[in-house]
XYZ file of C-alpha atoms in Angstrom:
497
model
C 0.000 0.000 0.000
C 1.392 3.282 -0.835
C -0.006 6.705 0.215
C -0.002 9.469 -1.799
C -1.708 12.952 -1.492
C -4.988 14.012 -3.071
C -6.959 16.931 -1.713
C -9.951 14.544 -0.432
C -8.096 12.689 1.789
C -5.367 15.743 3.235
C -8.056 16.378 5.940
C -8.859 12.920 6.677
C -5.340 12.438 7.688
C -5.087 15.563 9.548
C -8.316 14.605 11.803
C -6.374 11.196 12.603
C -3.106 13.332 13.363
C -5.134 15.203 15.794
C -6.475 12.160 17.248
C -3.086 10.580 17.363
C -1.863 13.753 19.290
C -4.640 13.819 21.655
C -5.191 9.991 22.451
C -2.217 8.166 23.887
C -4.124 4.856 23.604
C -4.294 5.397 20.390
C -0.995 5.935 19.311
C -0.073 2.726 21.077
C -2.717 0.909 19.880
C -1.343 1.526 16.181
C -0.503 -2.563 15.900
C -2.359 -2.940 12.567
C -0.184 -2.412 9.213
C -2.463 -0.791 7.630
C -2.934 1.586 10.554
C 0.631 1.995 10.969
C 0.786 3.649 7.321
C -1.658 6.180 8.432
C 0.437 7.219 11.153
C 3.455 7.369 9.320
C 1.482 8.989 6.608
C -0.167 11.482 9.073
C 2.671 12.611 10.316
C 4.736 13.462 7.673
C 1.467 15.302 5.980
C 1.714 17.115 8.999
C 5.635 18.164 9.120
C 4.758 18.911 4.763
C 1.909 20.713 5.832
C 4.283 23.604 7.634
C 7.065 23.713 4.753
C 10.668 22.985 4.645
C 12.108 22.466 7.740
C 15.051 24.819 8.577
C 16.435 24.852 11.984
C 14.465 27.394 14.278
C 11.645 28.227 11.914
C 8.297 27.645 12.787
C 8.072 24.490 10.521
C 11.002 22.715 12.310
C 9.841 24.121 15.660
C 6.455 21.921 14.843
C 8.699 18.659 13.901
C 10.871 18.843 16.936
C 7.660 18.997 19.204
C 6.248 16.040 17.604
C 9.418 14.197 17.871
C 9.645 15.245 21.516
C 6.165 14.190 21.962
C 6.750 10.633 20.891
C 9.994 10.020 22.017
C 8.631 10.845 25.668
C 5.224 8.215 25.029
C 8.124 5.834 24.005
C 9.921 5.263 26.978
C 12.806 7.549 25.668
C 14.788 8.950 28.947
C 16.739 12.079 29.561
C 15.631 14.194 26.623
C 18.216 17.098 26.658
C 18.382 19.812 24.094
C 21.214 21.629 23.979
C 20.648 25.130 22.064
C 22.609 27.393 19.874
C 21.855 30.892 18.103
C 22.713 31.793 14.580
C 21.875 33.916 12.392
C 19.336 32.546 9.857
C 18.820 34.161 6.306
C 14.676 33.891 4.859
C 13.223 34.357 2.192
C 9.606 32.860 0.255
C 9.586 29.882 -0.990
C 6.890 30.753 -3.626
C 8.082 32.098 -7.145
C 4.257 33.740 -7.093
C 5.017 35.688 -4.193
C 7.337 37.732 -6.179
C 10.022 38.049 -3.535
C 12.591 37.275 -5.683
C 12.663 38.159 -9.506
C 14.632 38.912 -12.209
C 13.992 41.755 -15.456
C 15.867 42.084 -18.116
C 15.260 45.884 -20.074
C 11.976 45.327 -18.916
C 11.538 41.414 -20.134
C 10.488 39.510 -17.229
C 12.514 36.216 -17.397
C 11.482 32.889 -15.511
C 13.880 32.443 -12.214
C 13.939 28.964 -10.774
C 14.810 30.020 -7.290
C 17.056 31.848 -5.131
C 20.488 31.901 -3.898
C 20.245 31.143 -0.144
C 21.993 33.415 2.234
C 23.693 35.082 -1.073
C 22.567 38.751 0.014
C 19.304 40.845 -0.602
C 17.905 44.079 -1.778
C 15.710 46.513 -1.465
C 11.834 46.380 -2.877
C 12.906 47.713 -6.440
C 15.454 45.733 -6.708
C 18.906 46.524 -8.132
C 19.583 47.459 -11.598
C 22.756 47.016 -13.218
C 24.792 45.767 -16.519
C 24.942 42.236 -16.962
C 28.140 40.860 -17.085
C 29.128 37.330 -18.290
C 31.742 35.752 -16.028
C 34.561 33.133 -16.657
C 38.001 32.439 -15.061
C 39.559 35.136 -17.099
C 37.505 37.956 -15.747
C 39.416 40.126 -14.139
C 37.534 40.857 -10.494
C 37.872 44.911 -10.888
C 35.116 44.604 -13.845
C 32.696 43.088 -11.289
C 32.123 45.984 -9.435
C 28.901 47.357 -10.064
C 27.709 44.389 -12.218
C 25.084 42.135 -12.382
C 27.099 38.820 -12.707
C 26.200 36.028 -14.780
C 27.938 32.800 -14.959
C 27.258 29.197 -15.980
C 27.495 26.056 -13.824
C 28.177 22.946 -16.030
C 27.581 19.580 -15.618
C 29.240 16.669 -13.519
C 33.217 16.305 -14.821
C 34.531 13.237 -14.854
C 36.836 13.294 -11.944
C 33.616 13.290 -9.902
C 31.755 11.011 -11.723
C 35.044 8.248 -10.769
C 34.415 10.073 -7.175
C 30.554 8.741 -6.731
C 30.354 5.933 -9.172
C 29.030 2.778 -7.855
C 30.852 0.223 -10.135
C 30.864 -2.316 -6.895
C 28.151 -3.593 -4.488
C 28.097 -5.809 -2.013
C 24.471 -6.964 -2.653
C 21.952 -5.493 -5.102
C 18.068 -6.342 -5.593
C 17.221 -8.610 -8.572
C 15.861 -5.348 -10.176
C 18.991 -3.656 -10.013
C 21.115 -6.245 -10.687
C 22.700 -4.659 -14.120
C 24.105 -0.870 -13.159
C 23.053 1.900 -15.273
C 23.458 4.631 -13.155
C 23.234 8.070 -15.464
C 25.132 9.526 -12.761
C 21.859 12.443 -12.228
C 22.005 12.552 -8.827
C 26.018 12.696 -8.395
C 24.969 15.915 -11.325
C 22.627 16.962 -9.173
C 24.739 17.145 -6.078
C 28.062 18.909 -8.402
C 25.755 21.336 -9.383
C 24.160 22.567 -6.272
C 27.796 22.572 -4.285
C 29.559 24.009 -7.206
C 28.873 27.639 -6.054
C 30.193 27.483 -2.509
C 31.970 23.997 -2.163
C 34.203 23.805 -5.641
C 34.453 27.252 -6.937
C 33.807 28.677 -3.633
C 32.647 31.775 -5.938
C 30.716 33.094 -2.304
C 34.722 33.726 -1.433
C 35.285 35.793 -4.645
C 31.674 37.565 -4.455
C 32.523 38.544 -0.567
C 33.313 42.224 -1.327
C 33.690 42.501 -4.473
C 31.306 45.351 -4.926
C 29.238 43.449 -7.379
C 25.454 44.168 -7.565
C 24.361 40.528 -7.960
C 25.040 37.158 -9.330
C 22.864 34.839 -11.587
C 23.418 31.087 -11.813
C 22.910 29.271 -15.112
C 21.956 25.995 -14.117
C 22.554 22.634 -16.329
C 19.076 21.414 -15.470
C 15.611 21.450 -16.869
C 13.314 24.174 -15.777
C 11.622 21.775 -13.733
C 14.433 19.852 -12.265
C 16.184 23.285 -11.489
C 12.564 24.816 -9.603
C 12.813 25.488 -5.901
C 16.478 24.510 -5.735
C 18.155 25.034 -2.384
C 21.411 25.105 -1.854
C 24.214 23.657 1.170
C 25.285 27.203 2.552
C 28.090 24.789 3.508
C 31.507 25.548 5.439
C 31.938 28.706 5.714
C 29.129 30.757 7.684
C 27.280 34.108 7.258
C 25.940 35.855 4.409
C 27.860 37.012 1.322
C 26.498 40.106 0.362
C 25.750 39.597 -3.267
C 21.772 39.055 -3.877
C 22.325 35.709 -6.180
C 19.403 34.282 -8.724
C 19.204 30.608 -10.048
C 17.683 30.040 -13.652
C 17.339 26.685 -15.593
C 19.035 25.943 -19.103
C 16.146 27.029 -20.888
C 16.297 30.595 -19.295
C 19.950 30.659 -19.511
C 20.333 30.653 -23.232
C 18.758 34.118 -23.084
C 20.170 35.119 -19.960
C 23.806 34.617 -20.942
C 23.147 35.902 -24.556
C 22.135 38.975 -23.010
C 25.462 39.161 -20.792
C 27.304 38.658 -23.485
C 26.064 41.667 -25.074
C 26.049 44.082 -21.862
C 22.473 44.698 -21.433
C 20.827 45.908 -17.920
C 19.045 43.947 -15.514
C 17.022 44.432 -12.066
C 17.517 41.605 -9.896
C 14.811 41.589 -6.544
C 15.561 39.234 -4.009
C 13.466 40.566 -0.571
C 14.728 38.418 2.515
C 14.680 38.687 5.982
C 17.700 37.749 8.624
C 16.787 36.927 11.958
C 18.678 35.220 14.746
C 17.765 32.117 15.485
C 17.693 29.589 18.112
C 17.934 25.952 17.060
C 19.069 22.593 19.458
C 20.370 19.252 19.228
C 17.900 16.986 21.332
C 19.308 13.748 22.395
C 18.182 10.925 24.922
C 18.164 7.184 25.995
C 16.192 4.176 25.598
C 17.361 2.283 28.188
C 19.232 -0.693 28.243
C 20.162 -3.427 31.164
C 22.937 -2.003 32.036
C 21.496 2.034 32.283
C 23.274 4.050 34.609
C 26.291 1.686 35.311
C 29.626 2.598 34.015
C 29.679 -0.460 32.309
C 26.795 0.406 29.774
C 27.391 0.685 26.275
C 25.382 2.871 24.014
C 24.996 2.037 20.316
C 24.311 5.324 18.457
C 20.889 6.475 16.422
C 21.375 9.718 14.775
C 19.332 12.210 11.985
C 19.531 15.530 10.987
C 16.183 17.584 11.373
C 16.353 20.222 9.012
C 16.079 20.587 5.396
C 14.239 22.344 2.456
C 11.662 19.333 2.093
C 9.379 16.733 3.339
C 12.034 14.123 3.201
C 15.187 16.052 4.034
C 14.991 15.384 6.832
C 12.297 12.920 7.910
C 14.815 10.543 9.747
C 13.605 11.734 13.188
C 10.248 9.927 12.488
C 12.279 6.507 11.480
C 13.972 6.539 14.583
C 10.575 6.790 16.367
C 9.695 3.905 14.737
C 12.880 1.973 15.514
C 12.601 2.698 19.056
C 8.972 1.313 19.068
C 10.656 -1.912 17.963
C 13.406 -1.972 20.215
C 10.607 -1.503 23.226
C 8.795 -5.035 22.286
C 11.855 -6.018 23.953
C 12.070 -6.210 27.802
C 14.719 -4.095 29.125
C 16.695 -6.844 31.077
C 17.128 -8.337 27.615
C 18.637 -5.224 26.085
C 22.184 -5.601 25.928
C 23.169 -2.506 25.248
C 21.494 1.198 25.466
C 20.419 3.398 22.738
C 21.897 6.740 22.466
C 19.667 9.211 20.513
C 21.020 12.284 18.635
C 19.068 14.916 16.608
C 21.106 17.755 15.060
C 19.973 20.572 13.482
C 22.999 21.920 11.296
C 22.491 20.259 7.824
C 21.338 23.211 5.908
C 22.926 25.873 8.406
C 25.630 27.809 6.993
C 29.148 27.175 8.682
C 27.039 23.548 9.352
C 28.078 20.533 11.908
C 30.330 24.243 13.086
C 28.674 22.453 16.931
C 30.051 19.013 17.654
C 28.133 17.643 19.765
C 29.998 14.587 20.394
C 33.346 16.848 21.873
C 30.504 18.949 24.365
C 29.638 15.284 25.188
C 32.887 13.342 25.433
C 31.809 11.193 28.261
C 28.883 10.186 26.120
C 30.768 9.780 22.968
C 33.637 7.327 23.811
C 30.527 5.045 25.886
C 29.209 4.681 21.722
C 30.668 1.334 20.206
C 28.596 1.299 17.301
C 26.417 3.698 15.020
C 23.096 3.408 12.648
C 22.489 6.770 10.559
C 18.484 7.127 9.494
C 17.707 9.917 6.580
C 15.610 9.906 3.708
C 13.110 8.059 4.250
C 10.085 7.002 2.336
C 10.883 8.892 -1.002
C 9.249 8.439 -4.442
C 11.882 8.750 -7.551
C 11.697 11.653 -9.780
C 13.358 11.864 -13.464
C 13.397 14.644 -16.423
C 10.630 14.143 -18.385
C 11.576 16.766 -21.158
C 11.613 19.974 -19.683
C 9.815 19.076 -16.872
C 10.634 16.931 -13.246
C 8.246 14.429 -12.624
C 7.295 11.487 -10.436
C 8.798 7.904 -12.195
C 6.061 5.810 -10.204
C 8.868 4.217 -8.820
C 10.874 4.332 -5.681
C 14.332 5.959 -5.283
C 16.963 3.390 -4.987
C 17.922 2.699 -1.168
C 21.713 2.416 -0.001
C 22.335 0.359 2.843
C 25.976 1.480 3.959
C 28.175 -0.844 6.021
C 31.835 -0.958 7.668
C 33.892 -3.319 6.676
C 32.821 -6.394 8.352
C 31.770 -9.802 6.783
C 28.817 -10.539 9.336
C 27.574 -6.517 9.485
C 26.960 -7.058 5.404
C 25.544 -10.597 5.590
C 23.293 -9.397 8.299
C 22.098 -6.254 6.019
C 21.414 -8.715 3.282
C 19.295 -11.193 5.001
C 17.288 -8.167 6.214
C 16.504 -6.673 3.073
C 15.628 -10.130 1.893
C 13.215 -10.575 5.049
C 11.680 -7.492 4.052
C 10.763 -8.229 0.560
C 12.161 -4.457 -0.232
C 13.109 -3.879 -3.984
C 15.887 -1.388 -5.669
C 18.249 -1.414 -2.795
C 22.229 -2.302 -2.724
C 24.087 -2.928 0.214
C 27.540 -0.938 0.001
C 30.506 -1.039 1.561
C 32.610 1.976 0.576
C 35.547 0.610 2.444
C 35.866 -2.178 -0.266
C 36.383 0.681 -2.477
C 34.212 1.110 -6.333
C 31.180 1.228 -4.446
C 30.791 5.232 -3.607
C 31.764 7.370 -0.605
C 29.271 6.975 2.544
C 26.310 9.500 2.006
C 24.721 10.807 4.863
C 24.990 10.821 8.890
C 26.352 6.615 8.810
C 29.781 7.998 8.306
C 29.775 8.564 11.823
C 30.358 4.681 12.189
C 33.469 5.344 9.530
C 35.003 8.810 11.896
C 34.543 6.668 14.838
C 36.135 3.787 13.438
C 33.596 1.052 14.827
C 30.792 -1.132 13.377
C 27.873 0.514 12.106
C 25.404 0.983 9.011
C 23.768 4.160 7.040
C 20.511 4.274 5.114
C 19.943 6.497 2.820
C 18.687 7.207 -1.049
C 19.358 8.198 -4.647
C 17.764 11.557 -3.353
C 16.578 12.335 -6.676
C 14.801 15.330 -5.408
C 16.610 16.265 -2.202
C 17.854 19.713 -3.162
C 14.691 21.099 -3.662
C 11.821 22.956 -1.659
C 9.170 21.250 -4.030
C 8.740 17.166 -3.001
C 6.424 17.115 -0.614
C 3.491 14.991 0.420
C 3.141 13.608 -3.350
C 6.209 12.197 -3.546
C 5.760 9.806 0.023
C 5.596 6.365 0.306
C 4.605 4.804 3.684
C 4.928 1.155 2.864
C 8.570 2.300 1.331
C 9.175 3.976 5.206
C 8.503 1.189 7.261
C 10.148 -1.529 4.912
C 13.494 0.720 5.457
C 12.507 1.022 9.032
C 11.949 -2.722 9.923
C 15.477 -3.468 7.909
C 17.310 -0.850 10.094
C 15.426 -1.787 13.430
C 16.490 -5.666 12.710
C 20.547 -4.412 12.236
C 20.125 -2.016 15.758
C 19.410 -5.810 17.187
C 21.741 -7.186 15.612
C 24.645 -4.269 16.828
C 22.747 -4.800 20.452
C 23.091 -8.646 20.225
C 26.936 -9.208 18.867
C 29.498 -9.677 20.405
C 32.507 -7.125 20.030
C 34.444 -9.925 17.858
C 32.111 -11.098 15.269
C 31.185 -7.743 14.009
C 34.843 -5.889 14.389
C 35.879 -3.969 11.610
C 39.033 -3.744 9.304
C 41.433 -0.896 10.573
C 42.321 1.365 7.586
């Protein structure tokens, strides 16, 4: 069964949310399948419902409560947030609201989104030549310009970077690799700015009036894109525009020929207060100095419904792990949320130095992110659903018995277009995603995440959701948290580098 929006059933499922909220017995008494895919379903409706997610907005003020709310009903002990201020850049998310356009000698051209935490400007904008920019251009020309500069498509030194050649298991139906490398282009394309060219660096005070992105994407692929702010925080200064390929033919023929522009981008910076929130599900040995905590971590913020939705898998994990009496629990679970993923200067916090006595108590890791997410490909010029899942990576250290155990659980669960990779083993991609923990801290552990074919984006939502997909994930991590509980420290040590 898979749930997807449709406007006759959004209230239905916000009624049962309500319900959910309001009756405990109810939540608990959520033992039927079918009833658990409302749940899930209700809930993320409801965290879609408020927007993307960014830490300390109103949206990812909701999720957190919600999280809060049912880690508490699930036995989850110690909840401690530990808070942080920063200073958070805003602007619409919705082209029709008009906060952010672009005019060319009074041609209004089609912008697929903004540049977040580039800059802003007034309500009429800024008006200025156009000026196409390559390596050659000499920075003193910027000044006073309207920048313009192409973004191209995935080079091959990065498609050798994220190519999956190697797998330690795949489905039947992915058995023969054709990956067209879109995400890994996907991914290039929305770092390029501040990761490779780190063009926010060369913008920084450079008296330029604004910059405008030429993405290689289709005008529906490129819409609502949302950028990593990335390592290096605060705000550059430069309002900055994204257009699709489409747009950009016209765009940089009229650079190339010097005509002016107004660029609007109206935003709002505000500080912020965001939190990591952490906690305990108990094991036998809670509270001794012997205990051992094995480590379930997420991000909570990002620009859409499933970026970051790993919260409400751990929820469901725990739920699992509490059919099991606590004298037979081995070994306690360690909870940590953390808010930095789309922050700028982000993961600038480490929790796990403020923590230190917690940290070196964790002798294994599971990272949950991604959840539940419907595939999307270029249809033409436009970005649509496949009717398909995203593929699912299950990543694990380098340990015979931690990949066996990931591939009898994905066969238990009867869950199609997954591999099992081991990154280690090398041809089978870097670790995406908060499971590289397990890989920094050098003991056993396993990541799930996706293809992510819409992940940069403010416009998956609700549509793009697939319960059964979430819990079939969920049940396949929940069985390898037993299995890290359950093994002993020999049979599932890893290979030292």
């Amino acid at each position: 069964m898979v749930f997807h929006f449709n406007s006759n059933n959004k209230y239905y499922y916000l009624v049962i949310l309500l319900l959910t909220f309001n009756t405990h017995s109810l939540t608990k008494a959520l033992s039927n399948p079918n009833l658990i895919l409302e749940e899930v379903y209700s809930w993320h409706l409801f965290k879609d419902s408020y927007g993307p997610t960014f830490s300390g907005n109103l949206s990812w003020q909701k999720y957190m409560e919600l999280l809060e709310r049912e880690l508490l009903e699930n036995g989850v002990k110690g909840l401690t947030k530990d808070f942080f201020e920063y200073e958070r850049w805003y602007t619409s998310n919705e082209k029709n609201d008009h906060q952010w356009t672009l005019t060319i000698e009074g041609k209004q051209m089609d912008v697929a989104s903004y540049w977040a935490y580039s800059g802003l400007t007034g309500k009429t904008g800024v008006k200025g030549k156009l000026l196409y920019y390559n390596q050659d251009t000499p920075k003193d020309l910027i000044k006073g310009k309207i920048i313009v500069f192409d973004i191209g498509g995935l080079p091959e030194s990065f498609k050798r970077f994220s190519e999956i050649s190697k797998h330690e298991y795949a489905t039947e139906d992915l058995q023969q690799i054709q990956d067209n490398n879109s995400t890994s282009d996907y991914w290039y394309q929305v770092n390029y700015i501040t990761r490779f060219a780190k063009l926010d660096e060369y913008l920084k005070d450079s008296g330029a009036l604004g910059a405008i992105a030429i993405l290689d994407m289709s005008p529906g692929r490129a819409e609502g894109i949302y950028t990593f702010p990335l390592i290096r925080p605060g705000i550059i200064g430069v309002p900055g525009l994204y257009v699709d390929r489409v747009s950009g033919n016209e765009l940089r023929d009229a650079a190339l020929k010097s005509k002016y522009a107004n660029l609007k981008l109206l935003a709002n910076v505000q500080n912020s207060k965001a939190y990591f929130l952490s906690g305990f599900l108990p094991g036998k040995h809670f509270g001794e100095d012997k205990d051992q905590f094995i480590l379930l971590t997420t991000h909570t913020d990002g620009p859409n419904l499933t970026q970051e939705n790993g919260g409400f898998g751990i929820i469901k994990i725990v739920e699992h792990l509490n059919r099991i009496p606590v004298n037979q629990r081995n070994k306690t679970i360690l909870i940590v949320m953390d808010p930095q993923h789309f922050m700028p200067g982000r993961h600038s916090v480490d929790w796990f130095k403020l923590h230190a006595n917690l940290s070196n108590r964790i002798v294994s890791v599971l990272g949950i992110e991604h959840l539940g997410q419907m595939e999307y490909k270029d249809f033409g010029n436009q970005f649509k659903l496949s009717g398909t899942t995203d593929k699912t990576y299950i990543y694990t250290q380098d340990n015979q018995n931690l990949i066996n155990q990931a591939i009898y659980a994905i066969k238990q669960h009867k869950i199609g277009r997954t591999y099992v990779l081991c990154p280690d083993r090398g041809g089978q991609g870097p670790w995406t995603g908060m499971g590289n923990l397990a890989q920094k801290m050098k003991v056993p552990g396993y990541g799930i995440s996706t293809s992510m074919s819409g992940y940069w984006s403010t416009k998956s939502g609700i549509e793009s959701f697939s319960s059964e997909l979430f819990m079939k994930q969920v049940d396949i991590m929940a069985d390898l948290t037993l299995y890290l509980m359950n093994a002993n420290s020999e049979e599932i040590q890893i290979k030292g580098p």
